N, CA, C and O atoms as a DFTB+ gen file, in Angstrom:
320 C
 N C O
     1  1      14.453      -7.226      -0.951
     2  2      13.793      -7.540      -1.121
     3  2      12.636      -6.788       0.187
     4  3      12.908      -6.663       1.381
     5  1      11.851      -6.540      -0.232
     6  2      10.562      -5.735       0.932
     7  2       9.234      -6.773       1.125
     8  3       8.496      -7.165       0.222
     9  1       9.172      -7.015       2.181
    10  2       7.852      -7.675       2.744
    11  2       6.854      -7.027       3.012
    12  3       7.003      -6.248       3.953
    13  1       5.602      -7.054       2.410
    14  2       4.518      -6.367       2.769
    15  2       3.393      -7.191       2.978
    16  3       3.336      -8.343       2.549
    17  1       2.350      -6.554       3.728
    18  2       1.149      -7.113       4.248
    19  2       0.017      -6.509       3.594
    20  3      -0.002      -5.285       3.719
    21  1      -0.905      -6.993       2.953
    22  2      -2.069      -6.139       2.452
    23  2      -3.238      -6.948       3.675
    24  3      -2.971      -8.094       4.034
    25  1      -4.218      -6.394       4.111
    26  2      -5.273      -6.815       4.776
    27  2      -6.389      -6.192       4.144
    28  3      -6.517      -4.967       4.167
    29  1      -7.306      -7.041       3.512
    30  2      -8.551      -6.435       2.943
    31  2      -9.679      -6.501       3.768
    32  3      -9.896      -7.635       4.196
    33  1     -10.528      -5.564       4.150
    34  2     -11.774      -6.349       4.915
    35  2     -12.948      -5.207       4.126
    36  3     -12.795      -4.157       3.501
    37  1     -14.096      -5.984       4.506
    38  2     -15.361      -5.225       3.928
    39  2     -15.628      -3.639       4.454
    40  3     -15.463      -3.241       5.608
    41  1     -15.991      -3.007       3.534
    42  2     -16.365      -1.525       4.439
    43  2     -17.850      -1.358       5.165
    44  3     -18.875      -1.623       4.537
    45  1     -17.866      -1.077       6.001
    46  2     -19.093      -1.216       7.233
    47  2     -19.807      -0.636       6.431
    48  3     -19.682       0.337       5.688
    49  1     -20.820      -1.576       6.740
    50  2     -22.397      -1.235       5.996
    51  2     -22.641      -2.253       4.857
    52  3     -23.733      -2.427       4.315
    53  1     -21.439      -2.934       4.543
    54  2     -21.491      -4.025       3.636
    55  2     -21.978      -5.504       4.223
    56  3     -21.338      -6.166       5.041
    57  1     -22.778      -5.739       3.849
    58  2     -23.297      -7.656       4.563
    59  2     -22.026      -8.259       4.509
    60  3     -21.155      -7.964       3.691
    61  1     -21.922      -9.217       5.508
    62  2     -21.045      -9.985       5.458
    63  2     -21.283     -11.412       5.737
    64  3     -20.516     -11.904       6.564
    65  1     -22.078     -12.097       5.283
    66  2     -22.914     -13.079       5.527
    67  2     -21.725     -14.434       5.990
    68  3     -22.082     -15.448       6.590
    69  1     -20.637     -14.216       5.656
    70  2     -19.611     -15.444       5.854
    71  2     -19.383     -15.049       7.349
    72  3     -19.415     -15.919       8.219
    73  1     -19.086     -13.350       7.733
    74  2     -18.848     -13.494       8.964
    75  2     -19.996     -13.780      10.141
    76  3     -19.798     -14.245      11.264
    77  1     -21.111     -13.408       9.610
    78  2     -22.296     -13.944      10.178
    79  2     -22.602     -15.395      10.534
    80  3     -23.248     -15.782      11.508
    81  1     -21.991     -16.183       9.516
    82  2     -21.866     -17.561       9.711
    83  2     -20.783     -18.017      10.612
    84  3     -21.025     -19.010      11.299
    85  1     -19.732     -17.497      10.705
    86  2     -18.664     -17.589      11.353
    87  2     -19.107     -17.465      12.771
    88  3     -18.729     -18.269      13.623
    89  1     -19.843     -16.544      13.017
    90  2     -20.461     -15.824      14.565
    91  2     -21.388     -16.575      14.939
    92  3     -21.628     -16.596      16.146
    93  1     -22.069     -17.292      14.162
    94  2     -23.050     -18.277      14.578
    95  2     -22.730     -19.788      14.964
    96  3     -23.449     -20.449      15.713
    97  1     -21.567     -20.257      14.365
    98  2     -20.624     -21.428      14.382
    99  2     -19.982     -21.137      15.884
   100  3     -20.036     -21.966      16.793
   101  1     -19.513     -20.141      15.974
   102  2     -18.531     -19.851      17.279
   103  2     -19.445     -20.030      18.482
   104  3     -19.068     -20.587      19.513
   105  1     -20.764     -19.490      18.287
   106  2     -22.021     -19.832      19.427
   107  2     -22.086     -20.815      19.826
   108  3     -21.921     -21.093      21.013
   109  1     -22.389     -21.739      18.770
   110  2     -22.737     -23.132      18.536
   111  2     -21.524     -24.032      19.195
   112  3     -21.842     -24.997      19.890
   113  1     -19.990     -23.687      18.958
   114  2     -19.030     -24.304      19.455
   115  2     -19.021     -23.964      21.260
   116  3     -18.288     -24.515      22.082
   117  1     -19.875     -23.096      21.484
   118  2     -19.554     -22.735      23.082
   119  2     -18.643     -21.387      22.999
   120  3     -18.081     -21.116      24.060
   121  1     -18.460     -20.701      22.163
   122  2     -17.653     -19.475      22.713
   123  2     -18.514     -18.641      22.542
   124  3     -18.667     -18.112      21.442
   125  1     -19.460     -18.267      23.882
   126  2     -20.126     -17.051      24.046
   127  2     -19.544     -15.905      24.097
   128  3     -18.356     -15.762      24.386
   129  1     -20.506     -14.786      23.760
   130  2     -20.227     -13.458      24.207
   131  2     -19.388     -12.860      22.815
   132  3     -18.810     -11.774      22.862
   133  1     -19.397     -13.535      21.836
   134  2     -18.797     -13.223      20.464
   135  2     -19.737     -12.427      19.556
   136  3     -20.814     -12.983      19.341
   137  1     -19.541     -11.210      18.969
   138  2     -20.725     -10.958      18.312
   139  2     -19.775      -9.875      17.370
   140  3     -18.697      -9.399      17.727
   141  1     -20.415      -9.643      16.185
   142  2     -20.144      -8.874      15.033
   143  2     -18.785      -9.247      14.481
   144  3     -17.889      -8.404      14.428
   145  1     -18.573     -10.779      13.974
   146  2     -17.808     -11.010      13.099
   147  2     -17.687     -10.690      12.086
   148  3     -18.667     -10.771      11.345
   149  1     -16.289     -10.120      11.519
   150  2     -16.511      -9.767       9.822
   151  2     -15.092     -10.380       9.676
   152  3     -14.160     -10.387      10.480
   153  1     -15.196     -10.909       8.385
   154  2     -14.075     -11.778       8.092
   155  2     -13.457     -10.674       7.075
   156  3     -13.864      -9.525       6.907
   157  1     -12.196     -11.425       6.341
   158  2     -11.529     -10.500       5.643
   159  2     -10.259     -11.764       5.051
   160  3     -10.033     -12.900       5.467
   161  1      -9.617     -10.960       3.926
   162  2      -8.467     -11.699       3.671
   163  2      -7.021     -11.107       4.033
   164  3      -6.878      -9.952       4.435
   165  1      -5.800     -12.147       3.822
   166  2      -4.605     -11.177       4.173
   167  2      -3.664     -11.711       3.132
   168  3      -3.413     -12.916       3.126
   169  1      -3.098     -10.859       2.205
   170  2      -2.183     -11.014       1.286
   171  2      -0.520     -10.867       1.960
   172  3      -0.259      -9.758       2.424
   173  1       0.359     -11.716       2.011
   174  2       1.604     -11.424       2.241
   175  2       2.481     -11.740       0.996
   176  3       2.501     -12.786       0.347
   177  1       3.379     -10.322       0.760
   178  2       3.991     -10.099      -0.703
   179  2       5.487     -10.079      -0.522
   180  3       5.865      -9.657       0.571
   181  1       6.416     -10.458      -1.390
   182  2       7.728     -10.007      -1.515
   183  2       8.058      -9.031      -2.589
   184  3       7.983      -9.405      -3.760
   185  1       8.310      -8.177      -2.385
   186  2       8.460      -7.039      -3.646
   187  2      10.044      -7.140      -4.024
   188  3      10.665      -7.422      -2.999
   189  1      10.688      -7.037      -4.869
   190  2      11.912      -7.172      -5.361
   191  2      12.698      -5.697      -5.390
   192  3      13.183      -5.249      -6.429
   193  1      12.743      -5.160      -4.393
   194  2      13.205      -3.742      -4.675
   195  2      13.529      -3.299      -3.114
   196  3      12.783      -3.589      -2.178
   197  1      14.588      -2.654      -2.998
   198  2      15.170      -1.741      -2.068
   199  2      14.546      -0.658      -1.500
   200  3      14.684      -0.048      -0.440
   201  1      13.798      -0.560      -2.496
   202  2      13.072       1.263      -2.392
   203  2      11.902       1.219      -1.809
   204  3      10.993       1.101      -2.631
   205  1      11.437       1.284      -0.325
   206  2      10.257       1.385       0.225
   207  2       9.318       2.130      -0.523
   208  3       8.343       1.482      -0.902
   209  1       9.358       3.261      -0.816
   210  2       8.062       4.021      -1.561
   211  2       8.014       3.499      -2.768
   212  3       6.924       3.485      -3.340
   213  1       9.116       2.986      -3.382
   214  2       8.119       2.098      -4.532
   215  2       7.833       0.755      -4.553
   216  3       7.479       0.108      -5.538
   217  1       7.999       0.361      -3.440
   218  2       7.498      -1.052      -3.184
   219  2       5.790      -0.779      -2.779
   220  3       4.834      -1.454      -3.160
   221  1       5.773       0.585      -1.776
   222  2       4.445       0.798      -1.494
   223  2       3.469       1.225      -2.465
   224  3       2.269       0.960      -2.400
   225  1       4.071       1.939      -3.425
   226  2       3.325       2.483      -4.810
   227  2       2.759       1.149      -5.710
   228  3       1.693       1.204      -6.323
   229  1       3.583       0.012      -5.698
   230  2       3.745      -1.081      -6.509
   231  2       2.391      -1.769      -5.690
   232  3       1.389      -2.143      -6.298
   233  1       2.532      -1.851      -4.393
   234  2       1.493      -2.641      -4.014
   235  2      -0.008      -1.950      -3.867
   236  3      -1.001      -2.678      -3.859
   237  1      -0.125      -0.509      -3.752
   238  2      -1.134       0.179      -3.665
   239  2      -1.884      -0.218      -5.167
   240  3      -3.076      -0.506      -5.273
   241  1      -0.912      -0.163      -6.281
   242  2      -1.409      -0.420      -7.550
   243  2      -2.289      -1.589      -7.427
   244  3      -3.515      -1.514      -7.508
   245  1      -1.534      -2.827      -7.202
   246  2      -2.109      -4.281      -6.794
   247  2      -3.075      -4.167      -6.487
   248  3      -3.966      -4.698      -7.152
   249  1      -3.423      -3.323      -5.180
   250  2      -4.542      -3.371      -4.360
   251  2      -5.723      -2.830      -5.318
   252  3      -6.823      -3.380      -5.365
   253  1      -5.415      -1.825      -5.988
   254  2      -6.564      -0.955      -6.624
   255  2      -6.942      -1.904      -8.041
   256  3      -8.024      -2.004      -8.619
   257  1      -6.082      -2.324      -8.246
   258  2      -6.362      -3.228      -9.665
   259  2      -6.930      -4.708      -9.538
   260  3      -7.791      -5.110     -10.320
   261  1      -6.468      -5.420      -8.626
   262  2      -6.770      -6.547      -8.074
   263  2      -7.041      -7.274      -6.921
   264  3      -7.965      -8.072      -6.768
   265  1      -6.139      -6.938      -6.075
   266  2      -6.342      -7.619      -4.778
   267  2      -7.867      -7.047      -3.817
   268  3      -8.244      -7.750      -2.879
   269  1      -8.561      -5.870      -4.139
   270  2      -8.973      -5.399      -3.223
   271  2     -10.345      -4.945      -4.221
   272  3     -10.051      -4.343      -5.254
   273  1     -11.739      -5.195      -3.969
   274  2     -12.765      -4.480      -4.882
   275  2     -13.101      -3.299      -3.928
   276  3     -13.817      -3.346      -2.928
   277  1     -12.378      -2.137      -4.488
   278  2     -12.287      -0.834      -3.729
   279  2     -14.161      -0.176      -3.446
   280  3     -14.582       0.743      -2.744
   281  1     -14.843      -1.120      -4.324
   282  2     -16.310      -0.324      -4.109
   283  2     -16.718      -1.021      -2.652
   284  3     -17.344      -0.286      -1.889
   285  1     -16.517      -1.934      -2.342
   286  2     -17.175      -2.829      -1.172
   287  2     -16.193      -2.796       0.116
   288  3     -16.454      -2.773       1.318
   289  1     -14.856      -2.803      -0.649
   290  2     -13.713      -3.198       0.240
   291  2     -12.693      -2.080       1.076
   292  3     -12.737      -1.029       0.435
   293  1     -12.202      -1.999       1.729
   294  2     -11.065      -1.358       2.301
   295  2      -9.820      -2.185       2.324
   296  3      -9.914      -3.398       2.512
   297  1      -8.740      -1.651       2.158
   298  2      -7.315      -2.437       2.469
   299  2      -6.343      -1.218       3.323
   300  3      -6.435       0.007       3.406
   301  1      -5.567      -2.042       3.786
   302  2      -4.700      -1.379       4.387
   303  2      -3.467      -2.189       4.030
   304  3      -3.636      -3.361       3.694
   305  1      -1.815      -1.500       4.084
   306  2      -0.563      -1.954       3.514
   307  2       0.242      -1.672       4.747
   308  3       0.320      -0.516       5.163
   309  1       0.982      -2.889       5.490
   310  2       2.065      -2.684       6.447
   311  2       3.283      -3.267       5.751
   312  3       3.296      -4.176       4.921
   313  1       4.282      -2.591       6.234
   314  2       5.953      -3.671       5.917
   315  2       6.141      -4.041       7.261
   316  3       6.351      -3.160       8.095
   317  1       6.091      -5.288       7.597
   318  2       6.477      -5.881       9.083
   319  2       7.942      -6.377       8.984
   320  3       8.493      -6.875       9.966
């Protein structure tokens, strides 16, 4: 088994209303000095293979087909 982590974030220039709402809420809760909040999502996956190159190719295909909207989102893959 190989563990993989995919982090998906909005591309620069794409509006992030949820990030803006979080930024406002943090200010309202007394956490001053926080700015430019961007939200994203994280996927932790277990791939049933011992071949890291195969796992990386599979996870990349998953990102391209389902996990990320590559028109407006970037993704990174890591193997913690």
